[in-house]
C-alpha cells in the first residue's frame, strides 16, 4: 500500500506548502504528499505512526524512507504551516494523525455534536408515558420462553430518550418499520408541537425508497388517524434538505433548519463533510436519528462515518444511543443468503465459500469463471439477453419496469472485462440495433440529479416504445401510481444499465442478484463490497468469480483512517 506513486496533485500541493513554510524540510514535503494521497484513498487523515520508518515510492521513481515519528513530528511543528488542534493552519497535527484543516474541523464538529446530543433529553421527556405508548405500538410478539428482547422496541426507546440515536441493522431487520413507529410515538408524546419532522437520505433513489417504506408502514400503525396524518411522507436528499446550490447551502450554523427531528436513512453512504454540514444546520432542540447498515460499503468520498460512529459509541460508553436490530424478518434461519452474509461479515472466506457450495441452500449459487474472458462473455451475454428479452416482450411499460426490477447484474469494478463498462458495452453491441444508443428495452440509470424532472442520481428506468404515441421511444420511470414518461432528449445525464456497480446499487433491492467478481485481485475488493452486493438480493444470489479472489475479498476489510472513534472515546 505504501509504495504507490504520487500524483501530480500531491506534488503540487506539497510544493505550495513548501512555499508557504517558514522552515521547509523533507518532513513537510513528504507529509503533504502522503496526506493528499490518503485523502484520495478515502482516509480522513494521515497516520504518521503507520508510515514512520517505512518506504514510499515517489513519482520520479525514487524510493524514500519516511522519518521516524518523533523527528517527523518535530519537523512538522517547526514548519509554520502545521498547527495544533484549534489553530488556523493548512495542516493540523493531532498526533499521530495529520489532517487537512477543514477535515479536522469536520471531524471535530461531528464528534462535538454527538457528544452533546447524546446526553440531552428531549423536551418534556416522560418515561412512564413513553413506556405506555411503546407497549401499544410494540406489542409482545416474541415467545415468552425465549430471552430475545424486542430489538425494535428497544431502538425506539433509545431514539426517544435522547436527541441523537443510531439504529443499525442488516436488510430485513425492520429499520424503516421501527422509524415509522418512532415518528408516531414522537407525535403522541409532543402533542400539537409544530416543530417539523424531516426525512432524508444521501441519494434521490434512497430518499424515494424511504418515502415508500414510511407510507407503507403507516398503514399498519396502531394509533389515532390524526397521529398518522402528522407523520411526514415526503423524503428528500440531504443536499436538498440543506438547500445546497453551487453558491452554498441555505441552512448552516448561522441559519439553521426549522426542525424538531431529522431522520436520515442509508447513513453508511454519508461522507464526513456532508455529515458535518447536516449537524451544523440542526438547532439545539432538534433530534437526529441515523439509520443504516454499518457493515455496508462506506461512502465514495472520504470517511467511514457510520461505522466510526457505531464503534465510538460502543467503545466510549455511549451505547444508550446505539441500537442494533438483530432479528431478520427477510432471511429465515435456513436461508442461504442469511448464512452467506453472516460468514462474509465475520471475514470467514472459506466458510462463506462452503455456503455457496452447499446444495442444501437453494437461494445461493457459485459459478467459477476461471481466467477465460471469452467464457465469461458468453455467460453474461446469455444472462443479460434472457432478462432483456423478458423486458421487451412485457405487456406494458409498468410490467417492463417490474421485470427490470426483479433482477440485477452487479459488478465490483467499473472498468475491464468484468466491470460494468465492459458488460454494458458488450450487451449493447449484441442486443441493440445498429441505429444508436436509443433503442427499445435499453435500461438506463440517471447519473446526475435533475430536481426539475424529479430524477436523481441512481434512478433507473427503461427506453420503450410508447403505445400512446404510435410506438415512439419514451423514457419510463417508476412512479407512485404506475409510471411516468418523458422524451429521451429531456433525460439528464445518464448511462446504460444492463449492469450496475455495487456502489450504485446501495439503497436498492432485487429479487435476484448476480454479483460479478474479477478473475484477479483488485484493491477495491473487500468484505464490505461482497456483503453489500449479496444483501441487495431478497430471494436468490449468484456469485461469479474465482475461489481465491472471493476468499481474499472476504478476508480483506476496508479500514479508513480517522480520529472520530478516538474523539468519541477520549471525550
Coordinates of C-alpha atoms in Angstrom, one line a residue:
X1 CA 0.0 0.0 0.0
X2 CA 2.7 2.4 0.9
X3 CA 4.7 2.1 -2.4
X4 CA 2.1 3.7 -4.7
X5 CA 3.2 6.6 -7.0
X6 CA 2.4 10.1 -6.0
X7 CA 0.1 12.0 -8.4
X8 CA 0.8 15.4 -9.8
X9 CA -1.9 16.9 -7.5
X10 CA 0.1 15.6 -4.5
X11 CA 3.3 17.1 -5.8
X12 CA 1.7 20.5 -6.5
X13 CA 0.1 20.6 -3.0
X14 CA 3.5 19.8 -1.4
X15 CA 5.2 22.5 -3.5
X16 CA 2.5 25.0 -2.4
X17 CA 3.0 24.3 1.3
X18 CA 6.8 24.4 0.9
X19 CA 6.5 27.9 -0.5
X20 CA 4.4 29.0 2.5
X21 CA 6.5 27.3 5.1
X22 CA 8.9 29.1 7.5
X23 CA 11.1 26.0 7.7
X24 CA 10.6 23.9 4.6
X25 CA 12.0 20.4 5.1
X26 CA 11.7 16.9 3.8
X27 CA 9.4 16.1 6.7
X28 CA 6.8 18.6 5.4
X29 CA 7.2 17.7 1.7
X30 CA 6.6 14.0 2.3
X31 CA 3.8 14.5 4.8
X32 CA 2.0 16.9 2.4
X33 CA 2.2 14.3 -0.4
X34 CA 1.1 11.5 1.8
X35 CA -1.9 13.3 3.4
X36 CA -3.2 14.1 -0.1
X37 CA -2.8 10.6 -1.2
X38 CA -4.5 9.2 1.9
X39 CA -7.5 11.5 1.3
X40 CA -7.8 10.3 -2.3
X41 CA -7.9 6.7 -0.9
X42 CA -10.9 7.6 1.4
X43 CA -9.0 8.2 4.6
X44 CA -9.7 11.3 6.7
X45 CA -6.1 11.8 7.9
X46 CA -2.5 10.5 7.6
X47 CA -1.4 8.2 10.5
X48 CA 2.2 9.2 11.0
X49 CA 2.8 6.1 13.2
X50 CA 1.8 3.8 10.4
X51 CA 4.2 5.3 7.8
X52 CA 7.1 6.3 10.1
X53 CA 10.3 4.4 9.0
X54 CA 8.6 2.9 6.0
X55 CA 9.5 3.1 2.3
X56 CA 7.3 5.0 -0.2
X57 CA 7.9 5.5 -3.9
X58 CA 8.0 9.0 -5.4
X59 CA 6.7 9.7 -8.9
X60 CA 10.2 10.2 -10.1
X61 CA 11.0 6.6 -9.3
X62 CA 13.0 7.4 -6.2
X63 CA 12.4 5.3 -3.0
X64 CA 12.2 7.4 0.1
X65 CA 12.2 6.3 3.7
X66 CA 9.8 8.2 5.9
X67 CA 11.3 9.8 9.0
X68 CA 10.9 8.2 12.4
X69 CA 7.8 9.5 14.1
X70 CA 9.5 11.8 16.7
X71 CA 11.7 13.6 14.1
X72 CA 8.8 13.8 11.7
X73 CA 6.5 15.5 14.2
X74 CA 9.3 17.9 15.3
X75 CA 9.9 18.9 11.7
X76 CA 6.2 19.5 11.0
X77 CA 5.8 21.6 14.1
X78 CA 8.7 23.8 13.1
X79 CA 7.4 24.3 9.5
X80 CA 5.0 27.1 10.3
X81 CA 2.2 25.6 8.2
X82 CA 1.2 22.8 10.6
X83 CA -0.8 23.8 13.7
X84 CA -2.2 22.1 16.8
X85 CA -5.9 21.4 17.1
X86 CA -7.9 24.6 17.2
X87 CA -5.2 26.6 15.4
X88 CA -5.7 28.0 11.9
X89 CA -3.1 26.4 9.7
X90 CA -3.3 24.5 6.4
X91 CA -2.4 21.2 8.2
X92 CA -3.5 20.2 11.7
X93 CA -1.3 17.8 13.8
X94 CA -3.2 15.8 16.4
X95 CA -0.6 13.1 17.0
X96 CA -0.3 10.6 15.4
X97 CA -2.8 12.0 12.9
X98 CA -2.2 14.7 10.4
X99 CA -5.2 16.4 8.8
X100 CA -6.1 19.0 6.2
X101 CA -7.5 21.9 8.2
X102 CA -11.1 21.6 7.1
X103 CA -11.3 17.8 7.6
X104 CA -10.0 18.1 11.2
X105 CA -12.8 20.7 11.6
X106 CA -15.4 18.4 10.1
X107 CA -14.4 15.6 12.4
X108 CA -14.4 17.8 15.5
X109 CA -17.9 19.2 14.7
X110 CA -19.3 15.7 14.2
X111 CA -17.8 14.4 17.5
X112 CA -18.9 17.5 19.4
X113 CA -22.5 17.2 18.1
X114 CA -22.8 13.5 19.0
X115 CA -21.3 14.0 22.5
X116 CA -23.6 17.0 23.2
X117 CA -26.9 15.5 21.9
X118 CA -26.2 12.0 23.4
X119 CA -26.6 13.5 26.9
X120 CA -29.7 15.7 26.1
X121 CA -33.2 14.5 27.0
X122 CA -36.0 15.5 24.6
X123 CA -38.2 18.3 25.8
X124 CA -40.9 17.2 28.3
X125 CA -39.4 13.7 28.4
X126 CA -41.8 11.4 30.4
X127 CA -40.5 7.8 30.9
X128 CA -43.9 6.5 32.1
X129 CA -45.8 8.0 29.2
X130 CA -43.1 6.6 26.8
X131 CA -43.4 3.1 28.3
X132 CA -47.2 3.2 27.9
X133 CA -47.1 4.2 24.3
X134 CA -44.2 1.7 23.5
X135 CA -46.4 -1.1 24.8
X136 CA -49.2 -0.3 22.4
X137 CA -47.1 0.3 19.3
X138 CA -44.7 -2.6 20.0
X139 CA -47.0 -5.5 21.2
X140 CA -45.2 -8.6 22.5
X141 CA -44.5 -10.9 19.6
X142 CA -41.5 -12.9 20.7
X143 CA -42.3 -16.1 22.5
X144 CA -42.1 -15.7 26.3
X145 CA -39.8 -18.7 26.7
X146 CA -37.1 -17.0 24.7
X147 CA -34.7 -14.5 26.2
X148 CA -34.6 -12.5 23.0
X149 CA -35.7 -8.9 23.5
X150 CA -37.8 -6.9 21.1
X151 CA -34.9 -5.1 19.4
X152 CA -37.2 -2.7 17.5
X153 CA -38.9 -1.6 20.8
X154 CA -35.5 -1.1 22.4
X155 CA -34.4 1.0 19.4
X156 CA -37.5 3.2 19.7
X157 CA -36.9 3.7 23.4
X158 CA -33.3 4.8 22.8
X159 CA -34.3 7.1 19.9
X160 CA -36.9 8.9 22.0
X161 CA -34.8 9.2 25.2
X162 CA -32.1 11.5 23.7
X163 CA -31.6 13.9 20.9
X164 CA -29.3 11.6 19.0
X165 CA -29.5 7.9 18.1
X166 CA -28.1 5.5 15.6
X167 CA -30.2 2.5 14.6
X168 CA -28.2 -0.1 12.6
X169 CA -29.1 -3.5 11.3
X170 CA -28.9 -5.6 8.2
X171 CA -31.5 -5.8 5.5
X172 CA -34.9 -7.1 6.6
X173 CA -34.4 -6.2 10.3
X174 CA -37.1 -3.5 10.1
X175 CA -35.3 -0.2 10.3
X176 CA -37.9 1.8 8.5
X177 CA -40.8 0.0 10.2
X178 CA -39.2 0.9 13.5
X179 CA -38.8 4.5 12.5
X180 CA -42.5 4.8 11.4
X181 CA -43.4 3.8 14.9
X182 CA -40.9 6.2 16.4
X183 CA -42.4 9.0 14.4
X184 CA -45.9 8.0 15.7
X185 CA -44.6 8.0 19.3
X186 CA -42.9 11.3 18.7
X187 CA -46.1 12.9 17.7
X188 CA -48.0 11.3 20.5
X189 CA -45.5 12.5 23.1
X190 CA -45.2 16.0 21.7
X191 CA -48.9 16.6 21.2
X192 CA -49.6 19.7 19.0
X193 CA -45.9 20.7 18.8
X194 CA -45.5 22.2 15.3
X195 CA -41.7 21.5 15.1
X196 CA -41.1 19.9 11.8
X197 CA -40.1 16.3 11.1
X198 CA -37.8 15.8 8.1
X199 CA -37.0 12.6 6.3
X200 CA -33.8 12.5 4.2
X201 CA -31.2 10.2 2.5
X202 CA -27.9 10.6 0.7
X203 CA -29.3 9.9 -2.8
X204 CA -32.6 10.5 -4.6
X205 CA -33.2 6.8 -5.0
X206 CA -32.6 6.1 -1.3
X207 CA -35.0 9.0 -0.4
X208 CA -37.7 7.6 -2.7
X209 CA -37.4 4.2 -1.1
X210 CA -37.5 5.7 2.4
X211 CA -40.6 7.6 1.4
X212 CA -42.3 4.5 0.0
X213 CA -41.4 2.4 3.1
X214 CA -42.8 5.0 5.5
X215 CA -46.0 5.3 3.6
X216 CA -46.4 1.5 3.7
X217 CA -45.5 1.2 7.4
X218 CA -48.0 3.9 8.3
X219 CA -50.9 1.7 7.2
X220 CA -50.4 -0.8 10.0
X221 CA -49.7 1.6 12.8
X222 CA -51.9 1.3 15.9
X223 CA -52.6 5.0 16.6
X224 CA -55.1 7.7 16.0
X225 CA -55.8 8.9 12.5
X226 CA -54.6 12.4 13.4
X227 CA -51.3 11.0 14.6
X228 CA -50.8 9.1 11.3
X229 CA -51.7 12.3 9.4
X230 CA -49.0 14.1 11.2
X231 CA -46.3 11.7 10.2
X232 CA -44.5 13.1 7.1
X233 CA -44.4 11.0 3.9
X234 CA -42.0 13.1 1.8
X235 CA -38.3 12.3 1.9
X236 CA -35.6 14.4 0.2
X237 CA -31.9 14.1 -0.5
X238 CA -29.6 15.6 2.2
X239 CA -28.4 18.2 -0.3
X240 CA -31.9 19.3 -1.0
X241 CA -32.7 19.3 2.7
X242 CA -29.8 21.7 3.3
X243 CA -30.8 23.8 0.3
X244 CA -27.5 23.2 -1.5
X245 CA -26.7 25.2 -4.6
X246 CA -23.4 26.0 -6.4
X247 CA -23.1 29.1 -4.3
X248 CA -23.5 27.3 -0.9
X249 CA -26.2 26.0 1.4
X250 CA -29.3 27.7 2.6
X251 CA -29.2 26.0 6.0
X252 CA -26.0 26.1 8.1
X253 CA -24.7 27.0 11.5
X254 CA -25.9 30.6 11.3
X255 CA -29.3 29.8 9.6
X256 CA -30.5 26.5 10.9
X257 CA -33.2 24.2 9.7
X258 CA -36.6 24.8 11.4
X259 CA -36.8 21.2 12.6
X260 CA -37.6 19.2 15.7
X261 CA -36.5 15.8 14.4
X262 CA -34.5 14.7 11.3
X263 CA -34.3 11.0 10.2
X264 CA -31.5 10.0 7.8
X265 CA -31.7 6.7 6.1
X266 CA -28.8 4.8 4.4
X267 CA -26.4 6.7 6.6
X268 CA -23.5 4.5 5.7
X269 CA -23.4 6.4 2.4
X270 CA -22.9 9.8 4.1
X271 CA -19.4 11.2 3.9
X272 CA -17.7 13.3 6.6
X273 CA -18.3 16.8 5.1
X274 CA -22.0 16.1 4.5
X275 CA -22.5 14.7 8.0
X276 CA -20.8 17.8 9.4
X277 CA -22.9 20.2 7.3
X278 CA -26.1 18.4 8.4
X279 CA -25.2 18.5 12.1
X280 CA -24.2 22.2 11.9
X281 CA -27.6 23.0 10.4
X282 CA -29.7 21.4 13.2
X283 CA -30.8 23.7 16.0
X284 CA -30.1 22.8 19.7
X285 CA -33.5 21.3 20.3
X286 CA -33.5 19.1 17.2
X287 CA -33.1 15.4 17.4
X288 CA -31.2 13.3 14.8
X289 CA -31.8 9.6 14.1
X290 CA -29.3 7.9 11.7
X291 CA -30.4 4.6 10.1
X292 CA -28.1 2.3 8.2
X293 CA -26.2 -0.9 8.0
X294 CA -22.7 -0.4 9.5
X295 CA -21.4 -3.4 7.6
X296 CA -22.2 -2.0 4.2
X297 CA -19.7 -0.1 1.9
X298 CA -18.7 3.3 3.2
X299 CA -19.2 6.5 1.3
X300 CA -17.5 7.1 -2.0
X301 CA -15.9 10.3 -0.6
X302 CA -13.5 10.2 2.4
X303 CA -14.6 8.6 5.7
X304 CA -16.4 5.6 7.1
X305 CA -18.6 7.8 9.2
X306 CA -21.4 5.5 10.3
X307 CA -19.0 2.7 11.1
X308 CA -16.8 5.0 13.1
X309 CA -19.8 6.5 15.0
X310 CA -21.0 3.0 15.9
X311 CA -17.6 1.9 17.2
X312 CA -17.0 5.1 19.0
X313 CA -20.4 4.9 20.8
X314 CA -19.8 1.3 21.7
X315 CA -16.2 1.8 22.9
X316 CA -16.9 5.1 24.5
X317 CA -19.7 4.0 26.9
X318 CA -22.4 5.7 24.8
X319 CA -24.4 2.5 24.0
X320 CA -27.6 4.2 25.3
X321 CA -27.8 6.0 21.9
X322 CA -26.8 3.0 19.7
X323 CA -29.4 0.4 18.8
X324 CA -28.7 -2.7 16.7
X325 CA -31.6 -4.6 15.2
X326 CA -30.5 -8.3 15.2
X327 CA -33.6 -10.2 14.1
X328 CA -34.0 -10.6 10.3
X329 CA -37.6 -10.8 9.1
X330 CA -36.4 -11.3 5.5
X331 CA -33.9 -14.2 5.8
X332 CA -35.1 -17.3 7.8
X333 CA -32.6 -19.4 9.8
X334 CA -32.4 -21.8 6.8
X335 CA -31.7 -19.0 4.3
X336 CA -28.5 -19.4 2.3
X337 CA -28.3 -15.6 1.8
X338 CA -28.5 -15.1 5.6
X339 CA -25.8 -17.7 6.2
X340 CA -23.6 -16.3 3.5
X341 CA -23.9 -12.7 4.7
X342 CA -23.1 -13.7 8.2
X343 CA -20.0 -15.6 7.1
X344 CA -18.9 -12.7 5.0
X345 CA -19.4 -10.2 7.9
X346 CA -17.2 -12.5 10.1
X347 CA -14.4 -12.4 7.5
X348 CA -14.7 -16.2 7.1
X349 CA -13.9 -16.6 3.4
X350 CA -13.7 -20.4 3.5
X351 CA -16.9 -20.6 5.4
X352 CA -18.7 -18.3 3.0
X353 CA -17.4 -20.3 0.1
X354 CA -18.7 -23.5 1.8
X355 CA -22.2 -21.9 2.0
X356 CA -22.0 -21.2 -1.8
X357 CA -21.1 -24.8 -2.4
X358 CA -23.7 -26.3 -0.1
X359 CA -26.5 -27.8 -2.2
X360 CA -28.8 -27.6 0.8
X361 CA -29.2 -23.9 0.2
X362 CA -31.4 -23.2 -2.9
X363 CA -31.0 -19.4 -2.8
X364 CA -27.3 -19.1 -3.3
X365 CA -25.1 -20.3 -6.2
X366 CA -21.5 -20.2 -7.2
X367 CA -20.1 -20.0 -10.7
X368 CA -16.4 -20.3 -11.3
X369 CA -15.5 -18.0 -14.3
X370 CA -11.8 -19.1 -14.4
X371 CA -9.4 -16.9 -16.2
X372 CA -11.2 -17.2 -19.6
X373 CA -12.7 -13.9 -20.5
X374 CA -14.4 -15.4 -23.5
X375 CA -16.2 -17.9 -21.4
X376 CA -17.4 -15.2 -19.1
X377 CA -18.6 -13.1 -22.0
X378 CA -20.7 -15.9 -23.3
X379 CA -22.3 -16.5 -19.9
X380 CA -23.0 -12.8 -19.2
X381 CA -24.5 -12.3 -22.7
X382 CA -26.8 -15.3 -22.1
X383 CA -27.9 -14.0 -18.7
X384 CA -28.4 -10.4 -20.0
X385 CA -30.2 -11.4 -23.1
X386 CA -32.7 -13.6 -21.2
X387 CA -33.6 -10.8 -18.9
X388 CA -33.7 -8.2 -21.8
X389 CA -36.0 -10.5 -23.8
X390 CA -38.5 -10.6 -21.0
X391 CA -38.4 -6.8 -20.7
X392 CA -39.0 -6.1 -24.4
X393 CA -41.9 -8.6 -24.6
X394 CA -43.6 -7.2 -21.5
X395 CA -47.3 -6.4 -22.0
X396 CA -46.9 -2.8 -20.8
X397 CA -44.3 -0.2 -19.5
X398 CA -45.5 -1.0 -16.0
X399 CA -44.8 -4.7 -16.5
X400 CA -41.5 -4.0 -18.2
X401 CA -40.3 -1.9 -15.2
X402 CA -41.5 -4.6 -12.8
X403 CA -39.5 -7.2 -14.7
X404 CA -36.4 -5.0 -14.8
X405 CA -36.6 -4.6 -11.0
X406 CA -36.7 -8.3 -10.4
X407 CA -33.0 -8.9 -11.0
X408 CA -29.7 -7.1 -11.3
X409 CA -26.2 -7.8 -12.5
X410 CA -23.8 -6.1 -10.1
X411 CA -20.0 -5.8 -10.5
X412 CA -17.3 -4.9 -8.1
X413 CA -15.5 -2.9 -10.8
X414 CA -16.2 -0.1 -13.2
X415 CA -13.7 -0.9 -16.0
X416 CA -12.4 -4.0 -17.7
X417 CA -13.9 -7.2 -19.0
X418 CA -15.6 -8.0 -15.6
X419 CA -16.6 -4.3 -14.9
X420 CA -19.9 -2.6 -15.7
X421 CA -18.5 -0.6 -18.6
X422 CA -17.3 -3.8 -20.3
X423 CA -20.6 -5.6 -19.6
X424 CA -22.8 -2.7 -20.7
X425 CA -20.8 -2.2 -23.9
X426 CA -20.9 -5.9 -24.7
X427 CA -24.6 -6.2 -24.1
X428 CA -25.4 -3.0 -26.1
X429 CA -23.4 -4.3 -29.1
X430 CA -25.2 -7.6 -29.1
X431 CA -28.7 -6.5 -28.1
X432 CA -29.1 -3.0 -29.5
X433 CA -30.0 -2.3 -33.2
X434 CA -27.5 -0.5 -35.3
X435 CA -29.2 2.8 -35.2
X436 CA -27.6 4.1 -32.0
X437 CA -27.9 4.0 -28.3
X438 CA -31.6 4.9 -28.1
X439 CA -33.4 1.6 -28.6
X440 CA -36.4 -0.3 -27.2
X441 CA -35.6 -2.0 -24.0
X442 CA -32.5 -0.1 -23.1
X443 CA -32.1 0.1 -19.3
X444 CA -30.8 3.4 -18.1
X445 CA -29.5 4.9 -14.9
X446 CA -29.5 8.6 -14.1
X447 CA -26.1 9.8 -13.1
X448 CA -26.8 13.5 -12.2
X449 CA -29.7 14.9 -10.2
X450 CA -32.3 16.9 -12.0
X451 CA -34.7 18.4 -9.4
X452 CA -37.0 19.9 -12.1
X453 CA -37.7 16.5 -13.5
X454 CA -37.5 14.8 -10.1
X455 CA -34.9 12.4 -11.4
X456 CA -32.0 11.7 -9.2
X457 CA -28.6 10.1 -9.3
X458 CA -29.2 6.3 -9.2
X459 CA -32.7 6.3 -10.5
X460 CA -33.3 3.5 -13.1
X461 CA -35.7 3.3 -16.0
X462 CA -36.2 2.0 -19.5
X463 CA -36.4 3.3 -23.0
X464 CA -39.6 1.7 -24.5
X465 CA -41.9 2.1 -27.4
X466 CA -44.9 4.0 -26.2
X467 CA -48.2 2.7 -27.4
X468 CA -49.8 6.1 -26.7
X469 CA -47.5 7.9 -29.2
X470 CA -47.5 5.5 -32.2
X471 CA -44.7 3.5 -30.6
X472 CA -42.3 6.4 -30.4
X473 CA -39.5 5.9 -27.8
X474 CA -40.0 7.3 -24.4
X475 CA -38.1 7.1 -21.2
X476 CA -40.2 5.4 -18.5
X477 CA -39.5 5.5 -14.7
X478 CA -41.5 4.1 -11.8
X479 CA -43.9 6.5 -10.1
X480 CA -46.2 6.3 -7.1
X481 CA -49.1 5.5 -9.4
X482 CA -47.9 3.5 -12.3
X483 CA -45.2 5.1 -14.4
X484 CA -44.1 8.5 -15.7
X485 CA -42.5 9.1 -19.1
X486 CA -40.6 11.8 -20.9
X487 CA -38.8 12.3 -24.2
X488 CA -35.4 10.7 -24.3
X489 CA -34.0 14.1 -25.3
X490 CA -35.0 15.5 -22.0
X491 CA -33.2 13.0 -19.9
X492 CA -30.5 14.3 -17.6
X493 CA -27.0 12.8 -17.7
X494 CA -27.4 9.0 -17.8
X495 CA -25.8 5.7 -18.7
X496 CA -26.7 2.3 -19.9
X497 CA -27.5 -0.1 -17.0
X498 CA -27.5 -3.7 -18.1
X499 CA -25.1 -4.0 -15.1
X500 CA -24.5 -1.7 -12.1
X501 CA -21.6 -1.2 -9.8
X502 CA -22.2 -2.5 -6.2
X503 CA -21.7 1.1 -5.1
X504 CA -24.6 2.3 -7.3
X505 CA -26.8 -0.5 -6.1
X506 CA -26.8 0.7 -2.5
X507 CA -30.2 1.6 -1.3
X508 CA -31.8 -0.8 -3.8
X509 CA -33.0 -4.4 -3.5
X510 CA -33.8 -7.0 -6.2
X511 CA -35.4 -10.4 -6.1
X512 CA -32.4 -12.0 -7.8
X513 CA -28.8 -10.7 -8.0
X514 CA -25.7 -11.8 -10.0
X515 CA -22.6 -10.5 -8.3
X516 CA -19.5 -10.4 -10.6
X517 CA -16.0 -10.5 -9.1
X518 CA -12.9 -10.2 -11.3
X519 CA -10.7 -13.1 -12.2
X520 CA -7.7 -11.4 -10.5
X521 CA -7.3 -9.5 -7.2
X522 CA -8.1 -5.8 -7.1
X523 CA -7.6 -3.2 -4.3
X524 CA -11.3 -2.4 -4.3
X525 CA -12.3 -5.9 -3.3
X526 CA -13.3 -6.2 0.4
X527 CA -15.8 -7.9 2.6
X528 CA -18.0 -4.8 2.8
X529 CA -18.4 -4.8 -1.0
X530 CA -19.2 -8.5 -1.1
X531 CA -21.7 -8.1 1.7
X532 CA -23.4 -5.1 0.1
X533 CA -23.7 -7.0 -3.2
X534 CA -25.1 -10.1 -1.5
X535 CA -27.7 -8.3 0.6
X536 CA -29.2 -6.5 -2.4
X537 CA -30.8 -9.9 -3.1
X538 CA -34.2 -10.8 -1.5
X539 CA -34.7 -14.3 -3.0
X540 CA -31.5 -15.5 -4.6
X541 CA -27.9 -14.5 -5.3
X542 CA -25.3 -15.9 -7.7
X543 CA -21.7 -15.1 -7.3
X544 CA -19.4 -15.4 -10.3
X545 CA -15.7 -15.4 -9.8
X546 CA -12.7 -17.5 -8.7
X547 CA -12.4 -19.0 -5.3
X548 CA -9.1 -17.4 -4.5
X549 CA -10.3 -13.9 -5.3
X550 CA -13.6 -14.5 -3.4
X551 CA -11.9 -15.8 -0.2
X552 CA -9.3 -13.0 -0.3
X553 CA -12.0 -10.3 -0.7
X554 CA -14.0 -11.7 2.2
X555 CA -10.8 -11.7 4.3
X556 CA -10.0 -8.1 3.5
X557 CA -11.6 -5.3 5.4
X558 CA -11.8 -1.7 4.5
X559 CA -10.0 0.4 7.1
X560 CA -10.2 4.1 6.6
X561 CA -8.1 6.2 9.0
X562 CA -9.8 8.8 11.1
X563 CA -9.8 10.1 14.6
X564 CA -13.5 10.1 15.1
X565 CA -13.6 6.9 17.2
X566 CA -10.8 8.4 19.4
X567 CA -12.7 11.6 19.8
X568 CA -15.8 9.8 21.0
X569 CA -13.9 7.5 23.3
X570 CA -11.5 10.0 24.8
X571 CA -14.1 12.7 25.5

